Every structure is written in C-alpha cells, then in structure tokens.
PDB file of C-alpha atoms in Angstrom:
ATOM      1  CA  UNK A   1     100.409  63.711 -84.998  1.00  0.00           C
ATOM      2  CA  UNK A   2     100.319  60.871 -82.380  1.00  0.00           C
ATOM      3  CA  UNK A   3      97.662  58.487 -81.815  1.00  0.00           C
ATOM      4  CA  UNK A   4      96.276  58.028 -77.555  1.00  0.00           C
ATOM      5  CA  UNK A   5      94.300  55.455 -76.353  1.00  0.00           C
ATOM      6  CA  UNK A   6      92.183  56.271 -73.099  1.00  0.00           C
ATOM      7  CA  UNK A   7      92.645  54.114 -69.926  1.00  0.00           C
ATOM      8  CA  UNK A   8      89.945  51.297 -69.120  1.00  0.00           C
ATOM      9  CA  UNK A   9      87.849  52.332 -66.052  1.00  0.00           C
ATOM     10  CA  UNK A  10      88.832  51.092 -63.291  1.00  0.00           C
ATOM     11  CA  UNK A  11      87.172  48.372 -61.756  1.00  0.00           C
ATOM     12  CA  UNK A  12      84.219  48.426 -59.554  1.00  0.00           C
ATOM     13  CA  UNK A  13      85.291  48.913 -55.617  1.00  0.00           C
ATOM     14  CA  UNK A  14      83.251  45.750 -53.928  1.00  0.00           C
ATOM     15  CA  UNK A  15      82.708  46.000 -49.458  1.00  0.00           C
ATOM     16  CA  UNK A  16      81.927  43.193 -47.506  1.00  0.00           C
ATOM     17  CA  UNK A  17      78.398  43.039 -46.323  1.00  0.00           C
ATOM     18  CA  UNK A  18      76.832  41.108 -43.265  1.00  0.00           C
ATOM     19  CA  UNK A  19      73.743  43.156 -42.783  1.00  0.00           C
ATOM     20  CA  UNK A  20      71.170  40.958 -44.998  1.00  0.00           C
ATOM     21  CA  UNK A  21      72.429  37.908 -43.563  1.00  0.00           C
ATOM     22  CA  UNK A  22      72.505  38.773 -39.872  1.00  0.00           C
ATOM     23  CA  UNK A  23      68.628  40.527 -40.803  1.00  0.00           C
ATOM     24  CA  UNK A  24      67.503  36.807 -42.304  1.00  0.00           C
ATOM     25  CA  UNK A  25      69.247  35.110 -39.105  1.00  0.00           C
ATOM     26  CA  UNK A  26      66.877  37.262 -36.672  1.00  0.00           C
ATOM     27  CA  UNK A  27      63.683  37.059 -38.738  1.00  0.00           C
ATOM     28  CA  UNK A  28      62.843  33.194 -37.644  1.00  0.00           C
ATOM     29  CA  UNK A  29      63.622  33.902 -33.953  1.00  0.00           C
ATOM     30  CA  UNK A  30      61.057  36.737 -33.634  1.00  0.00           C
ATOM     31  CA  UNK A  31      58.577  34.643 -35.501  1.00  0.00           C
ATOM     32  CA  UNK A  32      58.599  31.879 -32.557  1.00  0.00           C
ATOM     33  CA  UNK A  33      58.610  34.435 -30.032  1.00  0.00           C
ATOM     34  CA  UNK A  34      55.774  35.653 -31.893  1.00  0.00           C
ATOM     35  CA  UNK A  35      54.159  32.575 -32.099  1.00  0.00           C
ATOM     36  CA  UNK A  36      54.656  31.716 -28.829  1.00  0.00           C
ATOM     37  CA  UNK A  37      53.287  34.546 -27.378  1.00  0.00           C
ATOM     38  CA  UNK A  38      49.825  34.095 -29.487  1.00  0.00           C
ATOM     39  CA  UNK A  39      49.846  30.764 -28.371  1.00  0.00           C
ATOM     40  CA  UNK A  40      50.408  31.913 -24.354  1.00  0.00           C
ATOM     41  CA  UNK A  41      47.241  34.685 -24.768  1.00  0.00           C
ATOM     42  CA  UNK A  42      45.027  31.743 -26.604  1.00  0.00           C
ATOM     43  CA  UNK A  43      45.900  29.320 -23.431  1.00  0.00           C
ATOM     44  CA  UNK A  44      45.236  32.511 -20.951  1.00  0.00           C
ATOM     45  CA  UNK A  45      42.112  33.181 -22.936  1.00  0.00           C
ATOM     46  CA  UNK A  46      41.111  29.664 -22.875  1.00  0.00           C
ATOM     47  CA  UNK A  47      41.678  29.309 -19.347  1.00  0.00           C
ATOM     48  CA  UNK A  48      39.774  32.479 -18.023  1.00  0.00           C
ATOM     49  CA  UNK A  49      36.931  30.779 -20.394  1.00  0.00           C
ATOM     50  CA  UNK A  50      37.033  28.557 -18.758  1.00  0.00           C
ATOM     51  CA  UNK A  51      36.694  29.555 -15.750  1.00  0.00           C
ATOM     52  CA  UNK A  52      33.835  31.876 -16.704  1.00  0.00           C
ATOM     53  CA  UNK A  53      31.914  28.838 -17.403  1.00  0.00           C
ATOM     54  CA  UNK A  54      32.512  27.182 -13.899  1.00  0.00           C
ATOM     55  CA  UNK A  55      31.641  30.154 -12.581  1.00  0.00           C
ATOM     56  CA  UNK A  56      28.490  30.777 -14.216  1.00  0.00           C
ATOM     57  CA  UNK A  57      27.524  26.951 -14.160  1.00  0.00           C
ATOM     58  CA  UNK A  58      28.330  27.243 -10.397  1.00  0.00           C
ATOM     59  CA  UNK A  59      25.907  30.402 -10.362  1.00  0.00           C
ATOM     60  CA  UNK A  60      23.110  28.495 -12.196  1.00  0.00           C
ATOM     61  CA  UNK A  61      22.938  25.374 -10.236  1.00  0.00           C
ATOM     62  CA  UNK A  62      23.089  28.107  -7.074  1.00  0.00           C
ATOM     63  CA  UNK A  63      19.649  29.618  -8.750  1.00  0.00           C
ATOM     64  CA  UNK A  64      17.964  26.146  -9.679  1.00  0.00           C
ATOM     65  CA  UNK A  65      18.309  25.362  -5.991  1.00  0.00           C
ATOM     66  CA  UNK A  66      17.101  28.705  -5.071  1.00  0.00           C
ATOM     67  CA  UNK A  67      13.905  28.215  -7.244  1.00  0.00           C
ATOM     68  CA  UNK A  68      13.256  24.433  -6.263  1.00  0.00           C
ATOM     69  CA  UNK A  69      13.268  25.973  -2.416  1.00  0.00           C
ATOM     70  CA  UNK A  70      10.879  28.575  -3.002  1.00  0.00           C
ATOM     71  CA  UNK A  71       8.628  26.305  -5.670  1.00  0.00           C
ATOM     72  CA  UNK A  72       8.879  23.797  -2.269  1.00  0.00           C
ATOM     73  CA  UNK A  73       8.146  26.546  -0.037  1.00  0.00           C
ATOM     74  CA  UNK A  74       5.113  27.749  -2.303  1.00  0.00           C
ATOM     75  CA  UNK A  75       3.816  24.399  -2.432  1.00  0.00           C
ATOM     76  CA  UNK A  76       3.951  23.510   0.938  1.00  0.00           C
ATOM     77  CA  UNK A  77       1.840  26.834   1.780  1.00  0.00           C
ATOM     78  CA  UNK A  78      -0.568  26.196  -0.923  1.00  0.00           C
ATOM     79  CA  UNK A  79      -1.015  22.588   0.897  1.00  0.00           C
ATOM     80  CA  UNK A  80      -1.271  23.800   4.441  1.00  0.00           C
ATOM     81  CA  UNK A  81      -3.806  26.883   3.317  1.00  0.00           C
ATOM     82  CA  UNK A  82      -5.414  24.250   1.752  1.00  0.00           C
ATOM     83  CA  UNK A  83      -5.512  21.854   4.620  1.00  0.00           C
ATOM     84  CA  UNK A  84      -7.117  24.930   6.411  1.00  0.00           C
ATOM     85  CA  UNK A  85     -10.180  25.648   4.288  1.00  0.00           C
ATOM     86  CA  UNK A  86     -10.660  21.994   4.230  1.00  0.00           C
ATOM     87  CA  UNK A  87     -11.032  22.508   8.155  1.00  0.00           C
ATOM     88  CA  UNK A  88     -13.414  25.026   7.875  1.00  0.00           C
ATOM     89  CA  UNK A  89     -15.608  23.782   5.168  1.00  0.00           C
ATOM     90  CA  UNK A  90     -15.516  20.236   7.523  1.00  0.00           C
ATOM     91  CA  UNK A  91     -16.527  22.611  10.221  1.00  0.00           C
ATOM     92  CA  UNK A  92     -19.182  24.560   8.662  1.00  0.00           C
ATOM     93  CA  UNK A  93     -20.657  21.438   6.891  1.00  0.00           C
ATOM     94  CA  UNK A  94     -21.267  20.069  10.178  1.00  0.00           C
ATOM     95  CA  UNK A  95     -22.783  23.273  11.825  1.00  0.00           C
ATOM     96  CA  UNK A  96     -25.058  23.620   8.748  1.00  0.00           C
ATOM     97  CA  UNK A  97     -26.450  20.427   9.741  1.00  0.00           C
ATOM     98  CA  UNK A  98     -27.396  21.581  13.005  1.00  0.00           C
ATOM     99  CA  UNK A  99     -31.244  23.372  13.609  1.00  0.00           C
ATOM    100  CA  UNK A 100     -30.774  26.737  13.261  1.00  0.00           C
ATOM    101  CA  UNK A 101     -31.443  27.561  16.393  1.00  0.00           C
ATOM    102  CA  UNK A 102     -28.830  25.647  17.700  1.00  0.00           C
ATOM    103  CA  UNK A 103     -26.431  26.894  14.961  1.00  0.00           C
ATOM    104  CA  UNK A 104     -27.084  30.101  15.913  1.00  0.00           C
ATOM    105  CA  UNK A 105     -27.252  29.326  20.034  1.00  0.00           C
ATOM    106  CA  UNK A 106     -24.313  31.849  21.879  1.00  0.00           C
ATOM    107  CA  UNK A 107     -23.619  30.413  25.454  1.00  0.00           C
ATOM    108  CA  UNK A 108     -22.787  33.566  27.708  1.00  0.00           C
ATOM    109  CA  UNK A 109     -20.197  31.269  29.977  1.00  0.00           C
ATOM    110  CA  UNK A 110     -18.317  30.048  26.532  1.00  0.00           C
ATOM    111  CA  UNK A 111     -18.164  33.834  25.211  1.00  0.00           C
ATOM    112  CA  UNK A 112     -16.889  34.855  28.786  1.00  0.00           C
ATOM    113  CA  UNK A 113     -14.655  31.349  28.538  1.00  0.00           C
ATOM    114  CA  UNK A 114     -13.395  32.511  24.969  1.00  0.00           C
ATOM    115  CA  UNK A 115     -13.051  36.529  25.436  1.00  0.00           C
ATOM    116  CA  UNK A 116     -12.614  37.233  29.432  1.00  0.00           C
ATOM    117  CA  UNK A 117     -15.142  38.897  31.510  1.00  0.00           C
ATOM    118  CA  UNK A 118     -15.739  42.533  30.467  1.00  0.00           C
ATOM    119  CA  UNK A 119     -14.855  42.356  26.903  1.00  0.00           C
ATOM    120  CA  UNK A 120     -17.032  43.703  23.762  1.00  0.00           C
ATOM    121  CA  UNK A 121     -18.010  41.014  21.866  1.00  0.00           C
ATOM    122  CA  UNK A 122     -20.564  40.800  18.608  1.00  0.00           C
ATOM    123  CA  UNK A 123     -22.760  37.923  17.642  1.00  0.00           C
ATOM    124  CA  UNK A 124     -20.892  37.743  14.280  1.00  0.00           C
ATOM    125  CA  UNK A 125     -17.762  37.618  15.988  1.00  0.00           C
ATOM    126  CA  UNK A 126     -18.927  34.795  17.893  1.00  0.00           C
ATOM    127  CA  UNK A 127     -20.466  33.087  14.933  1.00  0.00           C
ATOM    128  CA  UNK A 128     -17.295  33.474  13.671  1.00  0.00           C
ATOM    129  CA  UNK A 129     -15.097  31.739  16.535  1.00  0.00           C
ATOM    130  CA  UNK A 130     -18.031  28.746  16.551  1.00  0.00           C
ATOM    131  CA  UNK A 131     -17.653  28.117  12.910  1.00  0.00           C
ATOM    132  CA  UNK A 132     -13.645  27.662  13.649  1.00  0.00           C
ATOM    133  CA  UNK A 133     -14.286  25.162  16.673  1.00  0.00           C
ATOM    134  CA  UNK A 134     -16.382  21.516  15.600  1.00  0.00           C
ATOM    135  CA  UNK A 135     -19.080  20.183  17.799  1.00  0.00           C
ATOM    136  CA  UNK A 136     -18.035  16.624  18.451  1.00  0.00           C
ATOM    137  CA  UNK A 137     -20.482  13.588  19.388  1.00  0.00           C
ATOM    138  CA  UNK A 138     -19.456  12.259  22.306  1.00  0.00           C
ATOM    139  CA  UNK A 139     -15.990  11.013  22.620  1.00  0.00           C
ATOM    140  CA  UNK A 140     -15.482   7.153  21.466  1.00  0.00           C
ATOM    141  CA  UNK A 141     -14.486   5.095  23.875  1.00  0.00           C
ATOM    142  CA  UNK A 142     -10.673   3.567  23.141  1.00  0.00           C
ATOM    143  CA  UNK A 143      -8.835   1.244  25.101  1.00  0.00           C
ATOM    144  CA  UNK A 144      -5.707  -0.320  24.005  1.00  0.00           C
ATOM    145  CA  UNK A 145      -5.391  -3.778  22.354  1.00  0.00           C
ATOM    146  CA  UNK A 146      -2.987  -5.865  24.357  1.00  0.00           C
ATOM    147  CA  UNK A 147      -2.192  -8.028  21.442  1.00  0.00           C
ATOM    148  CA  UNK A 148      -0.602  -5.490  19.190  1.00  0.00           C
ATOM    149  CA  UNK A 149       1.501  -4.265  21.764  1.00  0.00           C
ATOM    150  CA  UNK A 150       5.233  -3.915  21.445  1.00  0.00           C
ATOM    151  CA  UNK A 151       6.816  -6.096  24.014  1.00  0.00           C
ATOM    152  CA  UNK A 152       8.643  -2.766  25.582  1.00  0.00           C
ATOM    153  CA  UNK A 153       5.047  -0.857  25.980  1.00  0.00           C
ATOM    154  CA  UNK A 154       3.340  -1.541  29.493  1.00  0.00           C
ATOM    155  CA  UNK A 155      -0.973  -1.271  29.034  1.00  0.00           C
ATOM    156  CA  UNK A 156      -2.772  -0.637  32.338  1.00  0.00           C
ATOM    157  CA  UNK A 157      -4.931  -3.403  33.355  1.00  0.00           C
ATOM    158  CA  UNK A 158      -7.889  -1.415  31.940  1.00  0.00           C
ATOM    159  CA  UNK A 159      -6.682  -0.607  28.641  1.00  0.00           C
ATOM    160  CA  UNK A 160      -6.431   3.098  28.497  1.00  0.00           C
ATOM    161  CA  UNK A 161      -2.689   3.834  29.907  1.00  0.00           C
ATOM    162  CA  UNK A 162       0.427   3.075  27.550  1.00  0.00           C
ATOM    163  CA  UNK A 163       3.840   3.485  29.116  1.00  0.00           C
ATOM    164  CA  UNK A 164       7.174   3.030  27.451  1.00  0.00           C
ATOM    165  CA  UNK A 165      10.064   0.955  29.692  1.00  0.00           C
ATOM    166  CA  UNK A 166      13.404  -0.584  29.026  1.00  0.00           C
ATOM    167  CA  UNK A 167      12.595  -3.723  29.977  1.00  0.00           C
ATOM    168  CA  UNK A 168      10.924  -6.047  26.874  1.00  0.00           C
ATOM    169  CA  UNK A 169       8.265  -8.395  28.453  1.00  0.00           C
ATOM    170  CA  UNK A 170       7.532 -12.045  27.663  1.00  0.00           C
ATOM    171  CA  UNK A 171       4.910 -11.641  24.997  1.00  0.00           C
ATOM    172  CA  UNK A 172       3.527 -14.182  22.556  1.00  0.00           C
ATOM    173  CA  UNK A 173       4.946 -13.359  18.876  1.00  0.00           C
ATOM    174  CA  UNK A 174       1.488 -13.079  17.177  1.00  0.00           C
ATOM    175  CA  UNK A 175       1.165 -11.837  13.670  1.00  0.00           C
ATOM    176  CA  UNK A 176      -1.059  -8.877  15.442  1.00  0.00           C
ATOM    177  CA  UNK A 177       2.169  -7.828  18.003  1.00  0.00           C
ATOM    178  CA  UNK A 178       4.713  -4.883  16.846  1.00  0.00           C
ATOM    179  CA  UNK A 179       7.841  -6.401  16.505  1.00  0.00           C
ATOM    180  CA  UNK A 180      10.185  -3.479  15.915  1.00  0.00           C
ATOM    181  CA  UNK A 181       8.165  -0.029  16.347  1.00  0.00           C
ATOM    182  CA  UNK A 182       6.760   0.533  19.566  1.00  0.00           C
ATOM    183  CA  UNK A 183       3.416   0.926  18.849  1.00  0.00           C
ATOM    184  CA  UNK A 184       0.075  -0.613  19.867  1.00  0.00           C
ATOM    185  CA  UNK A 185      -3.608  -0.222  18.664  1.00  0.00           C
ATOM    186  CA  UNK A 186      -6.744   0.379  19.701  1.00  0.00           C
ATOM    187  CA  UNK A 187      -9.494  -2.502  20.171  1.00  0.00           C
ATOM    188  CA  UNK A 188     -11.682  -0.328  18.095  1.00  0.00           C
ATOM    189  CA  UNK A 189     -11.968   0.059  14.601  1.00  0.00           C
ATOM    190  CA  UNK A 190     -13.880   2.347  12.397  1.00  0.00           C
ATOM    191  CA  UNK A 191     -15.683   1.992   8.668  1.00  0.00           C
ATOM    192  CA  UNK A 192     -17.731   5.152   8.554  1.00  0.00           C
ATOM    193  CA  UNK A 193     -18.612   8.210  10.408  1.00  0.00           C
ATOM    194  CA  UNK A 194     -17.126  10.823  12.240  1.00  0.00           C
ATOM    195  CA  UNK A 195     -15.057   9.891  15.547  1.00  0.00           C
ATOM    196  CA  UNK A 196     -12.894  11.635  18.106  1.00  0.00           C
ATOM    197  CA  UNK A 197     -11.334  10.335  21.124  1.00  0.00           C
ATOM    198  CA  UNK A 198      -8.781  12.944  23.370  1.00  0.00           C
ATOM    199  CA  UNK A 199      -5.615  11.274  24.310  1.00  0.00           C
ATOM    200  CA  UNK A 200      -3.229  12.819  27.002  1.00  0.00           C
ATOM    201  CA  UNK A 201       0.007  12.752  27.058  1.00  0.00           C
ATOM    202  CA  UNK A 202       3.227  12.695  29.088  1.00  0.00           C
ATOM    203  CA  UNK A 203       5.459  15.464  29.652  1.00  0.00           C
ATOM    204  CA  UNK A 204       8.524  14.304  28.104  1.00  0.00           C
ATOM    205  CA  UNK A 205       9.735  11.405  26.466  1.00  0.00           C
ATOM    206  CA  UNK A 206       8.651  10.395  22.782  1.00  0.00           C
ATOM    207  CA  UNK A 207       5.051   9.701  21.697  1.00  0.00           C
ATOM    208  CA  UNK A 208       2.772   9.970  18.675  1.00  0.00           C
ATOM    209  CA  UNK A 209      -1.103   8.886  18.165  1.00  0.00           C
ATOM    210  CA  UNK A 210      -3.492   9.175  15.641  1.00  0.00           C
ATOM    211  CA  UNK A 211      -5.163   6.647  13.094  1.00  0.00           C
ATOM    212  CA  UNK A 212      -3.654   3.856  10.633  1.00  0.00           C
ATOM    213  CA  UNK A 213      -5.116   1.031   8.565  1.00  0.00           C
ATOM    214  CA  UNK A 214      -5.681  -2.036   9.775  1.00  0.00           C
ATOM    215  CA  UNK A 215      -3.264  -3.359   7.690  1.00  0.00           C
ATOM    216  CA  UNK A 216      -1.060  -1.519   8.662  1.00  0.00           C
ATOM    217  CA  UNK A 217       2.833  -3.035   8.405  1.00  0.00           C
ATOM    218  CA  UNK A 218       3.480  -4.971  12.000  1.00  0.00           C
ATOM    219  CA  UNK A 219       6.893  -6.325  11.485  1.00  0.00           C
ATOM    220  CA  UNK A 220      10.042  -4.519  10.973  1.00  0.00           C
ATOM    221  CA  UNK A 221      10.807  -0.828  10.702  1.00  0.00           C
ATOM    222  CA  UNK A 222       7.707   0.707   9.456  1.00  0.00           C
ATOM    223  CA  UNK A 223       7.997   4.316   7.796  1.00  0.00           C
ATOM    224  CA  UNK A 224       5.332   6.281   9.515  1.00  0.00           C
ATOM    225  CA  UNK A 225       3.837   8.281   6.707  1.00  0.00           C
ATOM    226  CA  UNK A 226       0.092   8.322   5.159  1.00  0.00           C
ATOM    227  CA  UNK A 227       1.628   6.609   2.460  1.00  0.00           C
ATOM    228  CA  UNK A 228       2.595   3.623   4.646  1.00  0.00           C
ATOM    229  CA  UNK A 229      -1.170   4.229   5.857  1.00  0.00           C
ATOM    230  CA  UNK A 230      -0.707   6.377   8.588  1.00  0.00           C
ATOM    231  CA  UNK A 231      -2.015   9.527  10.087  1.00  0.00           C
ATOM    232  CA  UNK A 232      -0.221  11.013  12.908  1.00  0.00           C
ATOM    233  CA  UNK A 233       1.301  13.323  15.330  1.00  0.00           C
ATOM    234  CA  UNK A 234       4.852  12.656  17.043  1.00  0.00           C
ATOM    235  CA  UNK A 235       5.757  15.450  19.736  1.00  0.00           C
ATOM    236  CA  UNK A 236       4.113  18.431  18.073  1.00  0.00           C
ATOM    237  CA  UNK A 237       5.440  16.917  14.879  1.00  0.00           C
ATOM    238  CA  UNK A 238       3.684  16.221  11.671  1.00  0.00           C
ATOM    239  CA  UNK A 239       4.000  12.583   9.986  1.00  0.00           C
ATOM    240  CA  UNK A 240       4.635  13.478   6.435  1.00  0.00           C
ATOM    241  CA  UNK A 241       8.078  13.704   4.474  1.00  0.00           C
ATOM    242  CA  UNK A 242       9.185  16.366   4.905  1.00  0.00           C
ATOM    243  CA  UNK A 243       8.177  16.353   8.282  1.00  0.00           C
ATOM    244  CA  UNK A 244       6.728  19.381   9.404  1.00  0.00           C
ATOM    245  CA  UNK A 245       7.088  21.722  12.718  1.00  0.00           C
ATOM    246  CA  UNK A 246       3.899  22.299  14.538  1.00  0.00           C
ATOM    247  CA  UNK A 247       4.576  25.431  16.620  1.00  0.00           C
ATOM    248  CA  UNK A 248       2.509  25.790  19.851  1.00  0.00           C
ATOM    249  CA  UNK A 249       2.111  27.683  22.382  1.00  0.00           C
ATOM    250  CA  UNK A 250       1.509  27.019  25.310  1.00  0.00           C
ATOM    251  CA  UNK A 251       2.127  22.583  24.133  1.00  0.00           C
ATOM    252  CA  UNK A 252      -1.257  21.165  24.918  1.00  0.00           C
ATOM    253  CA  UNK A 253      -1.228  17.905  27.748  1.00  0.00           C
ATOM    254  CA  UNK A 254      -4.298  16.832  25.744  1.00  0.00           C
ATOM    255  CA  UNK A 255      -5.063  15.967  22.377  1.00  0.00           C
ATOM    256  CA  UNK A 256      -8.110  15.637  20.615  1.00  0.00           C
ATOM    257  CA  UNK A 257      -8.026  13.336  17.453  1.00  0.00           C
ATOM    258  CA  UNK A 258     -10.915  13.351  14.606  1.00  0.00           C
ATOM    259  CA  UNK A 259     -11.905  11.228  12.081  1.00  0.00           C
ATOM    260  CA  UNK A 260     -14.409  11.455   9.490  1.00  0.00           C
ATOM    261  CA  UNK A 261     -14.371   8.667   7.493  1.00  0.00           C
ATOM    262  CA  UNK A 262     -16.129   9.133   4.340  1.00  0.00           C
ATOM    263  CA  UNK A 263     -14.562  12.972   4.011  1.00  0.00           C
ATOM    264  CA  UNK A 264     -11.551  11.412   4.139  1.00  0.00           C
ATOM    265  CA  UNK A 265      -9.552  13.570   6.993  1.00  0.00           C
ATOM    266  CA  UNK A 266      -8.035  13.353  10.249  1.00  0.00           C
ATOM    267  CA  UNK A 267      -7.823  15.875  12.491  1.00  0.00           C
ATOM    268  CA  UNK A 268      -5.905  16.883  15.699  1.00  0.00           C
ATOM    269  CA  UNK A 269      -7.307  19.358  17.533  1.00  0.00           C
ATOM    270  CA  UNK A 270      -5.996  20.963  21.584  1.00  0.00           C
ATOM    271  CA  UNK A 271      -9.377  20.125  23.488  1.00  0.00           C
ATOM    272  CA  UNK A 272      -8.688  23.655  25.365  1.00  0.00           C
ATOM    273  CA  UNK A 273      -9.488  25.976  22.569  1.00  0.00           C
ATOM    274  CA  UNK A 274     -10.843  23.967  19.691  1.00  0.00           C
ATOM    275  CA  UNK A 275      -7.866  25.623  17.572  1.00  0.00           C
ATOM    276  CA  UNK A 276      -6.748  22.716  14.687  1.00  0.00           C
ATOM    277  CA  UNK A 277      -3.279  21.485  15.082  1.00  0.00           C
ATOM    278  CA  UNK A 278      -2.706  19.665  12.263  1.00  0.00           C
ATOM    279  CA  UNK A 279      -5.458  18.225   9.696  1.00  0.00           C
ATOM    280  CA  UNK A 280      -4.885  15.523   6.812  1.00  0.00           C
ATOM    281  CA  UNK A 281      -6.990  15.550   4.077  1.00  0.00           C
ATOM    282  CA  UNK A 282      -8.191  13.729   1.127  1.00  0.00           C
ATOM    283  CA  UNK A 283      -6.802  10.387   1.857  1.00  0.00           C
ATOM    284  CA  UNK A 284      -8.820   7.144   0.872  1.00  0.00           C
ATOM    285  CA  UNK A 285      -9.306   4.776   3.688  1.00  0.00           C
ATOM    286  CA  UNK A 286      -9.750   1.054   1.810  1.00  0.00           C
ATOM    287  CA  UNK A 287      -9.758  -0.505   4.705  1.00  0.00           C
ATOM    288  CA  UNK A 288     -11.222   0.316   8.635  1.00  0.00           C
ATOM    289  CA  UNK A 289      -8.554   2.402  10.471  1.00  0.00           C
ATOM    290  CA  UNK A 290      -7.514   2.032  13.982  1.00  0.00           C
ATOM    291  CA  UNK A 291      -6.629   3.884  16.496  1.00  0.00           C
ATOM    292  CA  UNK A 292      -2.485   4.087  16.892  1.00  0.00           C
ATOM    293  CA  UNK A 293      -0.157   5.022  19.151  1.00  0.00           C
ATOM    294  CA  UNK A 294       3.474   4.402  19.880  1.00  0.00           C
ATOM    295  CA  UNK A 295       4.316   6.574  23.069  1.00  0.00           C
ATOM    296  CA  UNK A 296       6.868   6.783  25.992  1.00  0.00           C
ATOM    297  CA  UNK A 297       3.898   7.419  28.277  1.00  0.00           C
ATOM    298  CA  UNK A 298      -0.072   8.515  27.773  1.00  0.00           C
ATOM    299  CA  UNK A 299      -3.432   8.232  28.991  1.00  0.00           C
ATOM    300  CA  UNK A 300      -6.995   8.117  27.334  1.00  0.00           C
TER     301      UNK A 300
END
C-alpha cells in the first residue's frame, strides 16, 4: 500500500483593476458641474424676477398716473358743472326778484335778435334762453387809476384807454405803482352789491382784466391766481392753476365782467349773447376789490 498526499490549491489568480478608482475620480467633477448649473438657473431665475418686478412696478406707476389724470379730469368737470349751476341759480335768483310781469316780459325784437326772423319759437323756450342771460344794472363807470400804473402802460388822458409800449415812462415809485407786472387798477372800488363794467379789447397782443383785492401784491412778480386774490381772464384764458382753455367762437372784442359781492362770484360774460365765459365762485372777498387789468391794449 502507499500513502498520497493531495496537492494544495493553487492560489487565487488576482487582475489589476482601475475601474473604481477612475469612477471615484469622475464623481466630484460632475458634482460641480452640477452645482454650477443649479447655481446658473437660480441667477437666470433671479434675474427674470427680477425683471418681472420692474416690469410690473413700471406698469403700476403707468396706472397710478392714469387714475390721478382721470380723478383730475373728473374733478375738474365736477368744478366747472358746478361753476355752471352756480351761474344759473345767480341768474335765476336775480330774475325771481324781478315783478312777474317783467320776469315773464318776451321782447319780439330780442326773440327775432336771438332766433332769426321766421323761426318757431315757444314762450318756454324763451323763458328758458332769459333765465341763461342776467339783467345787469347799468354798467359802472371805471376809469383807470394813474397811480397804480406800471411805468410801461400808457392811460388816455380820460382814464378809460390802457395801452402797452416798450418804452418805461418817468413815474413816481409810489407804494400804489406796479413795479414788475404790468398792471393798473381801477379808481373804483367795491364793498357790496352786484357790478359789471364791459371792457374791450385789442386784437392781438397780451391782456387780462377782471377784479383783485385791494391789497393786492404791487411789487415784484405777483402769481395771478384767486389765491394771490385775483379773479381774471388773460386772452381767453382762465387764471387758476392749472390754467384752463376757454374755447370761443367767434373770440368776443368785448367783455363783460360781473361782480356780486356778497355771493361771492365773478363773472365774465361776451356782451353779444349773454353766454358765460368763465365764472368764479365761492371766494370770500375780506377786503373791497378793484377793478384790474394788465393789457397790451384796451378800452372801457
């Protein structure tokens, strides 16, 4: 008999491997790129955010304005509808105080004056037109005062004619004199009542009339507004802020201005149809107003 012994095994067979390391190598290199990426979209995102927001901010100022205009536009319709039933309740308070025969009194020559010649009218209709127009007293008589006058305004020797010229004259500097504007006021003044007085004016250059306090501001620039106590008309213009555009057609030569004192309104009216062009209301009158004018050329 014989005794074997078997063979050891032979040893494991062992291969080089790079995968796991070259795997590990790549991992942190896609993890910036990843990272870098996310951050990228966050700063796009951010920025179209951004931008969003301008846009919308942009888009909301845009509509604030939008509303401001048309609360300003409201407003200033509400005022001058307003300003127009004020005229007409002036107007019919003052007919109401009339007899009624008179108040209801149609002339035939100021129907065919207002209508034409041939033309249907109605008493109401004609009720209607002399409610719009006022009656007046008779006109007050205005002249100029030479001793508030601007140094560049020539008064006619009676008063009633203001013309504007280059040419400053050799005036005494009175505390009464304009100094800067050039304006000039009327002798008389008024503390109560009702007034009107027609004013014509030139046809071209600059004007503006209408009433102011007596204290009004005589030195320097003077802001004329009824703030700065002054109730006017420049060219067709209103004297308020904003100022307003007056439209007219045909531009009247003549202009009728009313006061009534204790109602607290000036009015200017065009002589040749009684039609308002402009009317202030509720103002306060603390001390007697004045006739005013600063013109390049007019006649009372």
């Amino acid at each position: 008999w014989w005794v074997g012994f078997s063979s050891p095994p032979p040893p494991p067979k062992l291969y080089k491997s790079t995968n796991g390391a070259r795997l590990r190598s790549r991992r942190p290199e896609k993890t910036k790129s990843e990272g870098k990426k996310i951050v990228c979209e966050f700063q796009q995102l951010h920025q179209f955010l951004k931008d969003q927001e301008r846009l919308l901010l942009t888009q909301l100022a845009d509509l604030d304005r939008a509303i401001t205009r048309l609360q300003e536009e409201a407003v200033a319709k509400v005022s001058e509808e307003m300003s127009h039933l004020d005229t007409l309740i002036w107007e019919m308070e003052g007919k109401f105080q009339q007899p009624a025969g008179q108040f209801l009194q149609v002339r035939a020559r100021r129907a065919k004056t207002l209508w034409g010649e041939g033309e249907e009218t109605s008493p109401v209709s004609i009720l209607l037109h002399q409610m719009l127009w006022f009656s007046f007293s008779p006109a007050a008589d205005v002249t100029l005062d030479p001793s508030t006058a601007h140094p560049n305004l020539l008064l006619s020797q009676d008063g009633r004619e203001a013309k504007g010229q280059l040419r400053q004259q050799d005036l005494p500097a009175n505390p009464e004199r304009f100094d800067f504007e050039p304006c000039v006021l009327g002798c008389e003044g008024f503390t109560s009542g009702r007034h009107f007085w027609e004013v014509e004016v030139g046809p071209g250059g600059v004007w503006a009339l209408g009433v102011a306090r007596a204290s009004v501001k005589r030195k320097g620039a003077l802001s004329f507004t009824p703030k700065e106590g002054v109730w006017g008309l420049e060219a067709y213009h209103s004297l308020t802020s904003p100022r307003a555009n007056l439209r007219l057609n045909p531009l009247p030569r003549r202009i009728r201005v009313s006061l009534d004192y204790e109602g607290g309104r000036v009015a200017f009216f065009s002589p040749d149809d009684d039609v308002p062009i402009l009317v202030y209301s509720r103002f306060i009158l603390p001390n007697p107003p004045v006739s005013l004018s600063f013109p390049q050329g007019f006649s009372f």
